[in-house]
mmCIF file of C-alpha atoms in Angstrom:
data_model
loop_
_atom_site.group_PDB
_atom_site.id
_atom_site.type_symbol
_atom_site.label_atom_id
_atom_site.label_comp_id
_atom_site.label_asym_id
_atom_site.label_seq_id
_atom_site.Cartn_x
_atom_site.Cartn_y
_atom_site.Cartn_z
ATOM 1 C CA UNK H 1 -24.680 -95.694 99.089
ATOM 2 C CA UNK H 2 -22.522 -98.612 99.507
ATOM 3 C CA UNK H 3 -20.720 -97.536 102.042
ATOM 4 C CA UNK H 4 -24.293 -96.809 104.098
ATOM 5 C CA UNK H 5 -25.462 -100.615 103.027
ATOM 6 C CA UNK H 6 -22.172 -101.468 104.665
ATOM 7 C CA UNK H 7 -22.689 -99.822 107.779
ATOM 8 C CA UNK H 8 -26.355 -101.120 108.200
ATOM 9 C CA UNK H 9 -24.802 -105.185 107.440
ATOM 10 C CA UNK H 10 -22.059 -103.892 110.669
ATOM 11 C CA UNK H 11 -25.385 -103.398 112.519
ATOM 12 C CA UNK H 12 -27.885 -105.236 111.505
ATOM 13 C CA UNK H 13 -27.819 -107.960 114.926
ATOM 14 C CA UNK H 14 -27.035 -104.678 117.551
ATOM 15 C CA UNK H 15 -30.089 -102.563 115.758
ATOM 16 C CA UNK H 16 -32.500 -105.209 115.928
ATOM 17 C CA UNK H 17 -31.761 -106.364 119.601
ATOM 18 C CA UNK H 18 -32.410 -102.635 120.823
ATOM 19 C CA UNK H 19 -35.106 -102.147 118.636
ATOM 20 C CA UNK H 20 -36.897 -105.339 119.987
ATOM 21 C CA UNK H 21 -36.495 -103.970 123.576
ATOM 22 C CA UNK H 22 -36.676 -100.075 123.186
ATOM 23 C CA UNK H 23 -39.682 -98.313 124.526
ATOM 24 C CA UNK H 24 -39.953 -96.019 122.088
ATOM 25 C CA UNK H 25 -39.594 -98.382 118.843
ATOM 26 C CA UNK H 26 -42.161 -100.214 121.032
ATOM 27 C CA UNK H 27 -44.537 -97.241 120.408
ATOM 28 C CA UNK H 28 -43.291 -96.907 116.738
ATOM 29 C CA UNK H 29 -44.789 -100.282 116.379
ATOM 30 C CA UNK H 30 -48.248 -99.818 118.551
ATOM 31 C CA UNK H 31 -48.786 -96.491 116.330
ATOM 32 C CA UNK H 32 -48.219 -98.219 113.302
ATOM 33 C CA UNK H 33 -50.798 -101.387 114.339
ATOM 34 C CA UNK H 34 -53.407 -98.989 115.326
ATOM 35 C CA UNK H 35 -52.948 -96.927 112.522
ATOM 36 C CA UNK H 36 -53.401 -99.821 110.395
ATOM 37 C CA UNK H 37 -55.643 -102.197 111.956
ATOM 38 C CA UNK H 38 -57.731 -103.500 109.255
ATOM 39 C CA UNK H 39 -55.454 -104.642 106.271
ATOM 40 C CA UNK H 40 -58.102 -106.387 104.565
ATOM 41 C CA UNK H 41 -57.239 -106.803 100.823
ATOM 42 C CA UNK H 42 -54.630 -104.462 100.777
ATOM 43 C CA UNK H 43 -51.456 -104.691 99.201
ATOM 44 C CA UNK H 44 -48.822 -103.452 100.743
ATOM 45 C CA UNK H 45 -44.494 -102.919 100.349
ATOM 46 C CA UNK H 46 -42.794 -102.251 103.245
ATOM 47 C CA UNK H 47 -39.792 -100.337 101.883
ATOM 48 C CA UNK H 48 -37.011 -100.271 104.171
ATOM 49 C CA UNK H 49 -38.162 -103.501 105.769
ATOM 50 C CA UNK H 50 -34.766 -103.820 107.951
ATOM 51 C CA UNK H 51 -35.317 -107.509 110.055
ATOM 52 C CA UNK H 52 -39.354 -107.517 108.636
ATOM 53 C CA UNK H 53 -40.734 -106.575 111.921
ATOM 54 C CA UNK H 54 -43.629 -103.670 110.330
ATOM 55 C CA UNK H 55 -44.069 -106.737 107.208
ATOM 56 C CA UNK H 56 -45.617 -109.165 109.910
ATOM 57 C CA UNK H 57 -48.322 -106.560 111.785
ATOM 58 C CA UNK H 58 -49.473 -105.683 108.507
ATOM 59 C CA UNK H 59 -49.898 -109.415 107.333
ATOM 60 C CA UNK H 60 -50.873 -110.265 110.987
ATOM 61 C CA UNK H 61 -53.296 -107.388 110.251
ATOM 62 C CA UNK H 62 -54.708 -108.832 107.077
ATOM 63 C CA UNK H 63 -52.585 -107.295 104.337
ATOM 64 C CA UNK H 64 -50.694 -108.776 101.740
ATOM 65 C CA UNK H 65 -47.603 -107.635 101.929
ATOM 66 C CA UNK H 66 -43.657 -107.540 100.585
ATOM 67 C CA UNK H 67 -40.540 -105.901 102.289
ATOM 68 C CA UNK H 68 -37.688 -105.021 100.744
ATOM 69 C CA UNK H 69 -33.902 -103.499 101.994
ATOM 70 C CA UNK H 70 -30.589 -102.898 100.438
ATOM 71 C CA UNK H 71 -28.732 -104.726 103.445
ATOM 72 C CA UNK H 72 -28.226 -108.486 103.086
ATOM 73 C CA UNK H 73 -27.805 -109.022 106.850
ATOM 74 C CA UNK H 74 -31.238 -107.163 107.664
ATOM 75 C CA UNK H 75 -32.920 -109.408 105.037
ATOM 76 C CA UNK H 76 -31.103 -112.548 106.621
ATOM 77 C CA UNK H 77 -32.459 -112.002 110.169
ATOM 78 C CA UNK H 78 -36.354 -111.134 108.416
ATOM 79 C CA UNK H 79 -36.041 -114.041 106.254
ATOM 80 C CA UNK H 80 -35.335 -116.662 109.506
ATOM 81 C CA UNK H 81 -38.002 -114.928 111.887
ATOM 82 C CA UNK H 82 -40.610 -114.804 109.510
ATOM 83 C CA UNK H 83 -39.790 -117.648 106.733
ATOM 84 C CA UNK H 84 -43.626 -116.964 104.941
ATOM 85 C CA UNK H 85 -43.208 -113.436 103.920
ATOM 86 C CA UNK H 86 -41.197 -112.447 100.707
ATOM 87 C CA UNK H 87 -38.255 -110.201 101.406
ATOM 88 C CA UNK H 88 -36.682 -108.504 98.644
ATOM 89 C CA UNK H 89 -33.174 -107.283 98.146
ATOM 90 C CA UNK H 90 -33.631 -103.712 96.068
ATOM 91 C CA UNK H 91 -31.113 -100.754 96.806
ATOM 92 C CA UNK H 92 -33.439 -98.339 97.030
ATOM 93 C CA UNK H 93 -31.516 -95.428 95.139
ATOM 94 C CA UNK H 94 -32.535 -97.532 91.781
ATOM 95 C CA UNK H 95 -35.575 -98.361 90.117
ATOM 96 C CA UNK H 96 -37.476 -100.966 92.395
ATOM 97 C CA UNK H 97 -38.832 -104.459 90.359
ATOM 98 C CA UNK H 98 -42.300 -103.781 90.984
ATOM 99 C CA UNK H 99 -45.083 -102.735 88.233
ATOM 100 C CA UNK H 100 -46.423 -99.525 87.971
ATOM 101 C CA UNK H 101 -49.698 -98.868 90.412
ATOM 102 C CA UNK H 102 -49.346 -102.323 92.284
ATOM 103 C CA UNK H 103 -49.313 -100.759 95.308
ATOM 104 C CA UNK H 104 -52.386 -99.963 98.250
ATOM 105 C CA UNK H 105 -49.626 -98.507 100.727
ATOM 106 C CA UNK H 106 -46.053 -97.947 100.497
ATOM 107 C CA UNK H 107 -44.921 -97.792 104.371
ATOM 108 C CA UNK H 108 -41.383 -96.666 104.908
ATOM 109 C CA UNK H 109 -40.280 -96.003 108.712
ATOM 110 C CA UNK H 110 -37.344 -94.002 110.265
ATOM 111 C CA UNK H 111 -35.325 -94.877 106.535
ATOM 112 C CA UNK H 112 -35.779 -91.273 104.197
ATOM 113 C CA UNK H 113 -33.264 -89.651 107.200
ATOM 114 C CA UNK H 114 -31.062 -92.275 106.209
ATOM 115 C CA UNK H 115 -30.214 -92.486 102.305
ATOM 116 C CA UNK H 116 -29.561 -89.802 99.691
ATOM 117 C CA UNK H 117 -30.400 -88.497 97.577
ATOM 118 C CA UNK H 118 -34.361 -89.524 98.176
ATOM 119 C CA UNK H 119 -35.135 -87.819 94.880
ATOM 120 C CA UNK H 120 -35.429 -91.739 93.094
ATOM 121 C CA UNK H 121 -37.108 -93.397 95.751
ATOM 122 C CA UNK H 122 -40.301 -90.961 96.171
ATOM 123 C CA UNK H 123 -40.564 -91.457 92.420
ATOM 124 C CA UNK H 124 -40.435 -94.809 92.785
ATOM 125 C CA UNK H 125 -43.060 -94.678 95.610
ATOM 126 C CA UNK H 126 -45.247 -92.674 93.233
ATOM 127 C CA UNK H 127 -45.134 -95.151 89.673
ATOM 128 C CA UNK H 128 -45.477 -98.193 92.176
ATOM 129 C CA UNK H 129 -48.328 -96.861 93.843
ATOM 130 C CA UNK H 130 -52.267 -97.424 92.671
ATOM 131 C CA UNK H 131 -54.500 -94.007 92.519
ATOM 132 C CA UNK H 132 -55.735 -92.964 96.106
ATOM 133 C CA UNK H 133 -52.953 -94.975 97.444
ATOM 134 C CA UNK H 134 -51.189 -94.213 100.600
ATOM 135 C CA UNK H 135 -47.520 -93.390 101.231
ATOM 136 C CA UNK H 136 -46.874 -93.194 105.053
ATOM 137 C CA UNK H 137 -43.503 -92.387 106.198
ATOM 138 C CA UNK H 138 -41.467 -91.548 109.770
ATOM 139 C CA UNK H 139 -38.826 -90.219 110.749
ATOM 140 C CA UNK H 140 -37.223 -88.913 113.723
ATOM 141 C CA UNK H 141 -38.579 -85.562 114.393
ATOM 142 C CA UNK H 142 -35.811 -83.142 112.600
ATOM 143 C CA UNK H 143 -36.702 -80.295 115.025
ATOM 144 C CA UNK H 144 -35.569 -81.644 117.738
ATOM 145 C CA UNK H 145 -33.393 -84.855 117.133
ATOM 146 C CA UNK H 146 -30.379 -83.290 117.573
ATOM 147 C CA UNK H 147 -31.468 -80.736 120.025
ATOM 148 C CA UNK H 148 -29.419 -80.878 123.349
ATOM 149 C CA UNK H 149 -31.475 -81.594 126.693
ATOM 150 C CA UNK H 150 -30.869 -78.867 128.980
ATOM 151 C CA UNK H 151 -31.446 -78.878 132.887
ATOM 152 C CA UNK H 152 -32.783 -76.429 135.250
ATOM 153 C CA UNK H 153 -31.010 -75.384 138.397
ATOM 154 C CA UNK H 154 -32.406 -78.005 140.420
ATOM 155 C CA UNK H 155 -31.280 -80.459 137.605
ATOM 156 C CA UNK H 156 -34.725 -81.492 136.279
ATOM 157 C CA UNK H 157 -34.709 -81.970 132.595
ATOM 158 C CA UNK H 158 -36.352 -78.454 131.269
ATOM 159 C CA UNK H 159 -36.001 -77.819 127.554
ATOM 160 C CA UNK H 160 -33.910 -78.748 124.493
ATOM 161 C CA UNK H 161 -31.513 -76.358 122.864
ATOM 162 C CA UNK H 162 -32.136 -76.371 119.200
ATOM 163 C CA UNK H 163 -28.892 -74.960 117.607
ATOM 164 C CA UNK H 164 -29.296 -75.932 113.905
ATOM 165 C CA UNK H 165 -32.247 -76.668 111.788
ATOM 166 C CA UNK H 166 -32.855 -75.307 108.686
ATOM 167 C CA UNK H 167 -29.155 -76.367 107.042
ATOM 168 C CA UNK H 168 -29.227 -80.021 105.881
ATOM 169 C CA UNK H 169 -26.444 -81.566 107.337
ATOM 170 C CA UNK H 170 -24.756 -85.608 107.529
ATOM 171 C CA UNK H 171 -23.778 -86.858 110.622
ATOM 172 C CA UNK H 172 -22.173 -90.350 112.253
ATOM 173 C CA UNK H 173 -23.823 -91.677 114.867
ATOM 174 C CA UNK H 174 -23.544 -94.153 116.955
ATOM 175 C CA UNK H 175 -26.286 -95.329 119.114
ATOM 176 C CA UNK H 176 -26.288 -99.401 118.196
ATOM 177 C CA UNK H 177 -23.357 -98.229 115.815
ATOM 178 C CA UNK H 178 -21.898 -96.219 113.670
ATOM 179 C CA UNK H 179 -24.581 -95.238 111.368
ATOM 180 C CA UNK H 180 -24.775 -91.989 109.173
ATOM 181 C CA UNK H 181 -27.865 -89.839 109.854
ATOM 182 C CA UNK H 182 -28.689 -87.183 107.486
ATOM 183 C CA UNK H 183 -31.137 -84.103 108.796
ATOM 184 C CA UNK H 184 -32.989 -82.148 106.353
ATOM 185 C CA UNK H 185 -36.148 -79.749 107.543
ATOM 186 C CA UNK H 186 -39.544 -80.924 107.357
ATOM 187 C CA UNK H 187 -40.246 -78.711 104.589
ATOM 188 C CA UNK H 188 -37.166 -80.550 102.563
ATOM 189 C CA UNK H 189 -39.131 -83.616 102.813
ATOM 190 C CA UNK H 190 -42.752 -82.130 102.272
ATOM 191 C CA UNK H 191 -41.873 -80.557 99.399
ATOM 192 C CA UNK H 192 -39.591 -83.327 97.969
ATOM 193 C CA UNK H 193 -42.928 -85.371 98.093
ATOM 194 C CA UNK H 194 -45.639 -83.111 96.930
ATOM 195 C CA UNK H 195 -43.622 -82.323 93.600
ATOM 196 C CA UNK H 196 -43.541 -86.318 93.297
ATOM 197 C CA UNK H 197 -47.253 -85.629 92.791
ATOM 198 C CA UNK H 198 -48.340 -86.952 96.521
ATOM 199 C CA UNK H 199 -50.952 -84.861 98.717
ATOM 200 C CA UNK H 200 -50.790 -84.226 102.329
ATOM 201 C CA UNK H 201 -53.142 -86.099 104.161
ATOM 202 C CA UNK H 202 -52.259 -86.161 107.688
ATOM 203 C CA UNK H 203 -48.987 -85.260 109.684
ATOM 204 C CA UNK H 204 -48.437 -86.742 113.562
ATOM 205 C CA UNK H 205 -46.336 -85.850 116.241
ATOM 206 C CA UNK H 206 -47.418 -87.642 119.133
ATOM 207 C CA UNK H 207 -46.451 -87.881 122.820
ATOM 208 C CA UNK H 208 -43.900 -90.289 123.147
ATOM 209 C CA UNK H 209 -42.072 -89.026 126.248
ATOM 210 C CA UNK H 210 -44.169 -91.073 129.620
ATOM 211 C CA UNK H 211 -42.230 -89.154 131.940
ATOM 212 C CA UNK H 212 -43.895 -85.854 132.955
ATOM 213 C CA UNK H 213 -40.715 -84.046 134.060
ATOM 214 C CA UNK H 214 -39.717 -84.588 130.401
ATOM 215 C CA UNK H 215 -40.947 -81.913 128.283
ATOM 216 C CA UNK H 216 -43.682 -81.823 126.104
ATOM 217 C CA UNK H 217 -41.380 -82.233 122.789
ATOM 218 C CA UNK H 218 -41.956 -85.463 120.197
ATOM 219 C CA UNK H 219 -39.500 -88.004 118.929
ATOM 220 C CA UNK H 220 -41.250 -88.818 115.727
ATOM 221 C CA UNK H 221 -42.570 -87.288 112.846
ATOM 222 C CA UNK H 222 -45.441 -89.350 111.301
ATOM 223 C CA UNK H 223 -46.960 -88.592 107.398
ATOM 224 C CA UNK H 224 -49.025 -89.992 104.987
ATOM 225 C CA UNK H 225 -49.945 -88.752 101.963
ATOM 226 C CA UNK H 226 -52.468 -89.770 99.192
ATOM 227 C CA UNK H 227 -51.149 -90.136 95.361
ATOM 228 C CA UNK H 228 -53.996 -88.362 93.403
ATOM 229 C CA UNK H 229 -53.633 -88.708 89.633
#
């Protein structure tokens, strides 16, 4: 792990310049606002926070909330944009300092693809979390991530070749980076969670691709789930 936490402090300033300007962390973020538009009395950790971006529309929102990372640099750049939220440095292979069921929502975006094991932090999600509470996480969509784009004859984007799927697999990418990636099935994930004692509530895949000549395959893979005791 500390060799990840390394590569994320390498990054931290690159990630968060294209994720301020991309257009499809731009949707990540409208999503996420929509989806949680009234905050109201809530409590909620943002667990991955990176630069605290997802921490400010939920306060901005109405929540109460607290972000946490395991990379000094991301927590550096959250801490000076937005000085009034607390930012928390946990490593979030080890227990977390937060008391069992404090929790309305745990949020945790595009971070699960990027640690492991994940077996600790779901538990983790589950103790800090109150009953009924919501655990939404995203991830890029493991279908098709690393799927190649393929073009017709006339060279218009057609399809993507998915060559590998169902093997879990690491892999170093480097898009603002190097970074290490780590794809695992949907079902990995899904079941990971549900014997952590969460229930599926709703799964998303939405259109993210404006360009019609692009076809119709998503980016993201959004799910929350309920903790039921």
């Amino acid at each position: 792990m500390n060799e990840i936490i390394n590569q994320w402090n390498q990054v931290a300033k690159t990630y968060s310049d294209f994720d301020a300007t991309s257009r499809y962390s731009n949707f990540c973020k409208e999503f996420v606002s929509q989806r949680f538009n009234n905050m109201d009395g809530l409590k909620i950790l943002d667990a991955g926070c990176g630069n605290g971006v997802y921490a400010h529309i939920f306060a901005e929102n109405g929540g109460t909330v607290i972000g946490c990372d395991g990379t000094n640099e991301m927590l550096n750049l959250a801490h000076k944009k937005y000085p009034r939220y607390q930012f928390d440095y946990v490593n979030l292979l080890e227990r977390m300092p937060y008391k069992d069921k404090e929790f309305d929502i745990v949020f945790c975006n595009l971070v699960l693809m990027d640690i492991d094991p994940i077996d600790n932090i779901l538990s983790e999600f589950h103790r800090i979390l109150k009953t009924n509470g919501v655990f939404f996480f995203s991830i890029v969509h493991p279908a098709f991530y690393h799927a190649v784009w393929e073009k017709d004859a006339s060279g218009t984007i057609a399809s993507k070749k998915v060559t590998s799927y169902i093997t879990a697999f690491s892999k170093l990418q480097n898009i603002w980076g190097a970074t290490m990636h780590y794809h695992r099935p949907i079902s990995f994930y899904y079941n990971k969670i549900c014997k952590n004692g969460f229930y599926l509530k709703e799964m998303s895949e939405p259109k993210v691709y404006e360009d019609t000549k692009i076809p119709d395959i998503p980016l993201y893979l959004f799910s929350e789930f309920l903790k039921i005791d």
